[in-house]
Amino acid sequence: MKNMDKKDLIVIVGPTAVGKTATSISLAKKVNGEIISGDSMQVYKGMDIGTAKVLPHEQDGIPHHLINIKNPEDSFSVQEFQRLATSCIQEIHNRGKVPIIVGGTGLYVSAVIYGYEFSEVKEDTSFRSRMETFVEKHGAHELHAMLKENDRKSYEAIHPNNVRRVIRALEVYERTGIPFSEQGTVKKESPYNVTLIGLTMERQKLYDRIDRRVDVMLDQGLIDEVKGLYKQGIKDCQSVLAIGYKELYDYLEGHASLEEAIVQLKQNSRRYAKRQLTWFRNKMDITWFDVTDHVEQKVQEIHEFVEGKLY
């Protein structure tokens, strides 16, 4: 039963390229909603094509939030996303509208839905200095390997070249004994009346859509977008370690041919979609809608499902 003391929150999740953007805009029109991006990379300015950012002319009059709020050299954390998204939710409700979080970054979305609490671990300058010296002597990959034993999730999630992030993960474990990837704790009850929708699709069709999306991104000028960031000297930053950027950086730096980089980009995108689905299915209580076929009918079913929850 709906708790009338809590505010409504709609959440749409799913793997990359499954159709979240179109579905969310359609739903926002139906319920008088505004959209909050739940994507960790769409916050960055000048990274439009590679993040499949919904552009102003594509938003169809629906306000979108937490897009283009950071410079590419800035860091962005789940804690900051949680704070900003929570503020957006309140502001949207104050306008008499319905907030809709849409995205594929599971940890970020979960942090808002379930009210994760994060312990503040202060920086240890002595430890950081030792790690920086280690990198100078042994290299970034050896530092990254140190994560493997005590924090396998961070080892898999953080790129070896993101030295600052690797050191932070090692530092947190050193100071607390708790892996960096497990620093968030979940409140037992969500602060919102959450309607949580997941979009899924037959796997081969999804993979085909991902491959086509990469081709479209290349046609739209992805290589020039990445070259622009590279020429600005933006390297080893959280933003350009994202899929779609790190592969083309390898090409620009002569570590791969363009053809090899594109193959890798598509493969990494498909693997990411698989990881997204695994996260959502294991971590979140979702009502799933299969949009492999009859998409318009499925979107209508989503409209009816949501309206049943809201009213």
mmCIF file with all atom_site columns, C-alpha atoms in Angstrom, residues 26-99:
data_model
loop_
_atom_site.group_PDB
_atom_site.id
_atom_site.type_symbol
_atom_site.label_atom_id
_atom_site.label_alt_id
_atom_site.label_comp_id
_atom_site.label_asym_id
_atom_site.label_entity_id
_atom_site.label_seq_id
_atom_site.pdbx_PDB_ins_code
_atom_site.Cartn_x
_atom_site.Cartn_y
_atom_site.Cartn_z
_atom_site.occupancy
_atom_site.B_iso_or_equiv
_atom_site.pdbx_formal_charge
_atom_site.auth_seq_id
_atom_site.auth_comp_id
_atom_site.auth_asym_id
_atom_site.auth_atom_id
_atom_site.pdbx_PDB_model_num
ATOM 1  C CA . SER A 1 26 ? 6.878  9.458  -23.353 1.00 0.00 ? 26 SER A CA 1
ATOM 2  C CA . LEU A 1 27 ? 6.153  8.652  -19.712 1.00 0.00 ? 27 LEU A CA 1
ATOM 3  C CA . ALA A 1 28 ? 7.104  12.132 -18.506 1.00 0.00 ? 28 ALA A CA 1
ATOM 4  C CA . LYS A 1 29 ? 4.525  13.635 -20.860 1.00 0.00 ? 29 LYS A CA 1
ATOM 5  C CA . LYS A 1 30 ? 1.890  11.259 -19.523 1.00 0.00 ? 30 LYS A CA 1
ATOM 6  C CA . VAL A 1 31 ? 2.459  11.926 -15.795 1.00 0.00 ? 31 VAL A CA 1
ATOM 7  C CA . ASN A 1 32 ? 3.626  15.571 -15.888 1.00 0.00 ? 32 ASN A CA 1
ATOM 8  C CA . GLY A 1 33 ? 7.166  14.542 -15.038 1.00 0.00 ? 33 GLY A CA 1
ATOM 9  C CA . GLU A 1 34 ? 10.709 15.847 -15.186 1.00 0.00 ? 34 GLU A CA 1
ATOM 10 C CA . ILE A 1 35 ? 13.716 13.636 -15.851 1.00 0.00 ? 35 ILE A CA 1
ATOM 11 C CA . ILE A 1 36 ? 16.857 13.256 -13.760 1.00 0.00 ? 36 ILE A CA 1
ATOM 12 C CA . SER A 1 37 ? 19.742 11.598 -15.598 1.00 0.00 ? 37 SER A CA 1
ATOM 13 C CA . GLY A 1 38 ? 21.015 8.579  -13.683 1.00 0.00 ? 38 GLY A CA 1
ATOM 14 C CA . ASP A 1 39 ? 24.135 8.258  -15.823 1.00 0.00 ? 39 ASP A CA 1
ATOM 15 C CA . SER A 1 40 ? 27.578 8.868  -14.349 1.00 0.00 ? 40 SER A CA 1
ATOM 16 C CA . MET A 1 41 ? 29.014 10.193 -17.628 1.00 0.00 ? 41 MET A CA 1
ATOM 17 C CA . GLN A 1 42 ? 26.281 12.468 -18.958 1.00 0.00 ? 42 GLN A CA 1
ATOM 18 C CA . VAL A 1 43 ? 27.226 15.000 -16.281 1.00 0.00 ? 43 VAL A CA 1
ATOM 19 C CA . TYR A 1 44 ? 30.262 15.983 -18.385 1.00 0.00 ? 44 TYR A CA 1
ATOM 20 C CA . LYS A 1 45 ? 30.195 18.920 -20.799 1.00 0.00 ? 45 LYS A CA 1
ATOM 21 C CA . GLY A 1 46 ? 31.509 18.343 -24.313 1.00 0.00 ? 46 GLY A CA 1
ATOM 22 C CA . MET A 1 47 ? 30.941 14.586 -24.137 1.00 0.00 ? 47 MET A CA 1
ATOM 23 C CA . ASP A 1 48 ? 27.659 14.386 -25.993 1.00 0.00 ? 48 ASP A CA 1
ATOM 24 C CA . ILE A 1 49 ? 28.065 11.732 -28.656 1.00 0.00 ? 49 ILE A CA 1
ATOM 25 C CA . GLY A 1 50 ? 29.961 9.060  -26.736 1.00 0.00 ? 50 GLY A CA 1
ATOM 26 C CA . THR A 1 51 ? 27.583 9.199  -23.766 1.00 0.00 ? 51 THR A CA 1
ATOM 27 C CA . ALA A 1 52 ? 24.455 9.110  -25.982 1.00 0.00 ? 52 ALA A CA 1
ATOM 28 C CA . LYS A 1 53 ? 23.353 12.289 -24.245 1.00 0.00 ? 53 LYS A CA 1
ATOM 29 C CA . VAL A 1 54 ? 19.796 13.428 -24.914 1.00 0.00 ? 54 VAL A CA 1
ATOM 30 C CA . LEU A 1 55 ? 20.260 16.754 -26.672 1.00 0.00 ? 55 LEU A CA 1
ATOM 31 C CA . PRO A 1 56 ? 17.982 19.784 -26.127 1.00 0.00 ? 56 PRO A CA 1
ATOM 32 C CA . HIS A 1 57 ? 16.069 19.304 -29.380 1.00 0.00 ? 57 HIS A CA 1
ATOM 33 C CA . GLU A 1 58 ? 15.473 15.639 -28.475 1.00 0.00 ? 58 GLU A CA 1
ATOM 34 C CA . GLN A 1 59 ? 14.031 16.376 -25.033 1.00 0.00 ? 59 GLN A CA 1
ATOM 35 C CA . ASP A 1 60 ? 10.650 17.273 -26.536 1.00 0.00 ? 60 ASP A CA 1
ATOM 36 C CA . GLY A 1 61 ? 9.976  19.980 -23.972 1.00 0.00 ? 61 GLY A CA 1
ATOM 37 C CA . ILE A 1 62 ? 10.619 17.751 -20.956 1.00 0.00 ? 62 ILE A CA 1
ATOM 38 C CA . PRO A 1 63 ? 13.097 19.281 -18.455 1.00 0.00 ? 63 PRO A CA 1
ATOM 39 C CA . HIS A 1 64 ? 16.216 17.142 -17.921 1.00 0.00 ? 64 HIS A CA 1
ATOM 40 C CA . HIS A 1 65 ? 18.509 17.471 -14.917 1.00 0.00 ? 65 HIS A CA 1
ATOM 41 C CA . LEU A 1 66 ? 22.097 16.503 -14.000 1.00 0.00 ? 66 LEU A CA 1
ATOM 42 C CA . ILE A 1 67 ? 23.333 16.796 -17.576 1.00 0.00 ? 67 ILE A CA 1
ATOM 43 C CA . ASN A 1 68 ? 26.322 19.027 -18.476 1.00 0.00 ? 68 ASN A CA 1
ATOM 44 C CA . ILE A 1 69 ? 27.102 20.041 -14.896 1.00 0.00 ? 69 ILE A CA 1
ATOM 45 C CA . LYS A 1 70 ? 30.793 19.073 -14.798 1.00 0.00 ? 70 LYS A CA 1
ATOM 46 C CA . ASN A 1 71 ? 33.912 19.830 -16.824 1.00 0.00 ? 71 ASN A CA 1
ATOM 47 C CA . PRO A 1 72 ? 35.649 16.752 -18.296 1.00 0.00 ? 72 PRO A CA 1
ATOM 48 C CA . GLU A 1 73 ? 38.634 17.089 -15.955 1.00 0.00 ? 73 GLU A CA 1
ATOM 49 C CA . ASP A 1 74 ? 36.420 17.040 -12.840 1.00 0.00 ? 74 ASP A CA 1
ATOM 50 C CA . SER A 1 75 ? 35.782 13.974 -10.720 1.00 0.00 ? 75 SER A CA 1
ATOM 51 C CA . PHE A 1 76 ? 32.245 12.880 -9.886  1.00 0.00 ? 76 PHE A CA 1
ATOM 52 C CA . SER A 1 77 ? 31.247 10.481 -7.120  1.00 0.00 ? 77 SER A CA 1
ATOM 53 C CA . VAL A 1 78 ? 28.196 8.498  -6.123  1.00 0.00 ? 78 VAL A CA 1
ATOM 54 C CA . GLN A 1 79 ? 27.941 10.638 -2.987  1.00 0.00 ? 79 GLN A CA 1
ATOM 55 C CA . GLU A 1 80 ? 27.769 13.818 -5.058  1.00 0.00 ? 80 GLU A CA 1
ATOM 56 C CA . PHE A 1 81 ? 25.206 12.296 -7.387  1.00 0.00 ? 81 PHE A CA 1
ATOM 57 C CA . GLN A 1 82 ? 23.084 11.241 -4.418  1.00 0.00 ? 82 GLN A CA 1
ATOM 58 C CA . ARG A 1 83 ? 23.160 14.754 -2.972  1.00 0.00 ? 83 ARG A CA 1
ATOM 59 C CA . LEU A 1 84 ? 22.348 16.472 -6.267  1.00 0.00 ? 84 LEU A CA 1
ATOM 60 C CA . ALA A 1 85 ? 19.641 14.004 -7.290  1.00 0.00 ? 85 ALA A CA 1
ATOM 61 C CA . THR A 1 86 ? 17.953 14.210 -3.883  1.00 0.00 ? 86 THR A CA 1
ATOM 62 C CA . SER A 1 87 ? 17.871 17.994 -4.216  1.00 0.00 ? 87 SER A CA 1
ATOM 63 C CA . CYS A 1 88 ? 16.410 17.702 -7.745  1.00 0.00 ? 88 CYS A CA 1
ATOM 64 C CA . ILE A 1 89 ? 13.683 15.364 -6.528  1.00 0.00 ? 89 ILE A CA 1
ATOM 65 C CA . GLN A 1 90 ? 12.636 17.872 -3.885  1.00 0.00 ? 90 GLN A CA 1
ATOM 66 C CA . GLU A 1 91 ? 12.630 20.778 -6.355  1.00 0.00 ? 91 GLU A CA 1
ATOM 67 C CA . ILE A 1 92 ? 10.570 18.827 -8.899  1.00 0.00 ? 92 ILE A CA 1
ATOM 68 C CA . HIS A 1 93 ? 7.995  17.950 -6.253  1.00 0.00 ? 93 HIS A CA 1
ATOM 69 C CA . ASN A 1 94 ? 7.885  21.593 -5.200  1.00 0.00 ? 94 ASN A CA 1
ATOM 70 C CA . ARG A 1 95 ? 6.828  22.426 -8.767  1.00 0.00 ? 95 ARG A CA 1
ATOM 71 C CA . GLY A 1 96 ? 3.996  19.920 -8.504  1.00 0.00 ? 96 GLY A CA 1
ATOM 72 C CA . LYS A 1 97 ? 5.590  17.489 -10.933 1.00 0.00 ? 97 LYS A CA 1
ATOM 73 C CA . VAL A 1 98 ? 6.783  13.888 -10.790 1.00 0.00 ? 98 VAL A CA 1
ATOM 74 C CA . PRO A 1 99 ? 10.530 13.116 -10.739 1.00 0.00 ? 99 PRO A CA 1
#
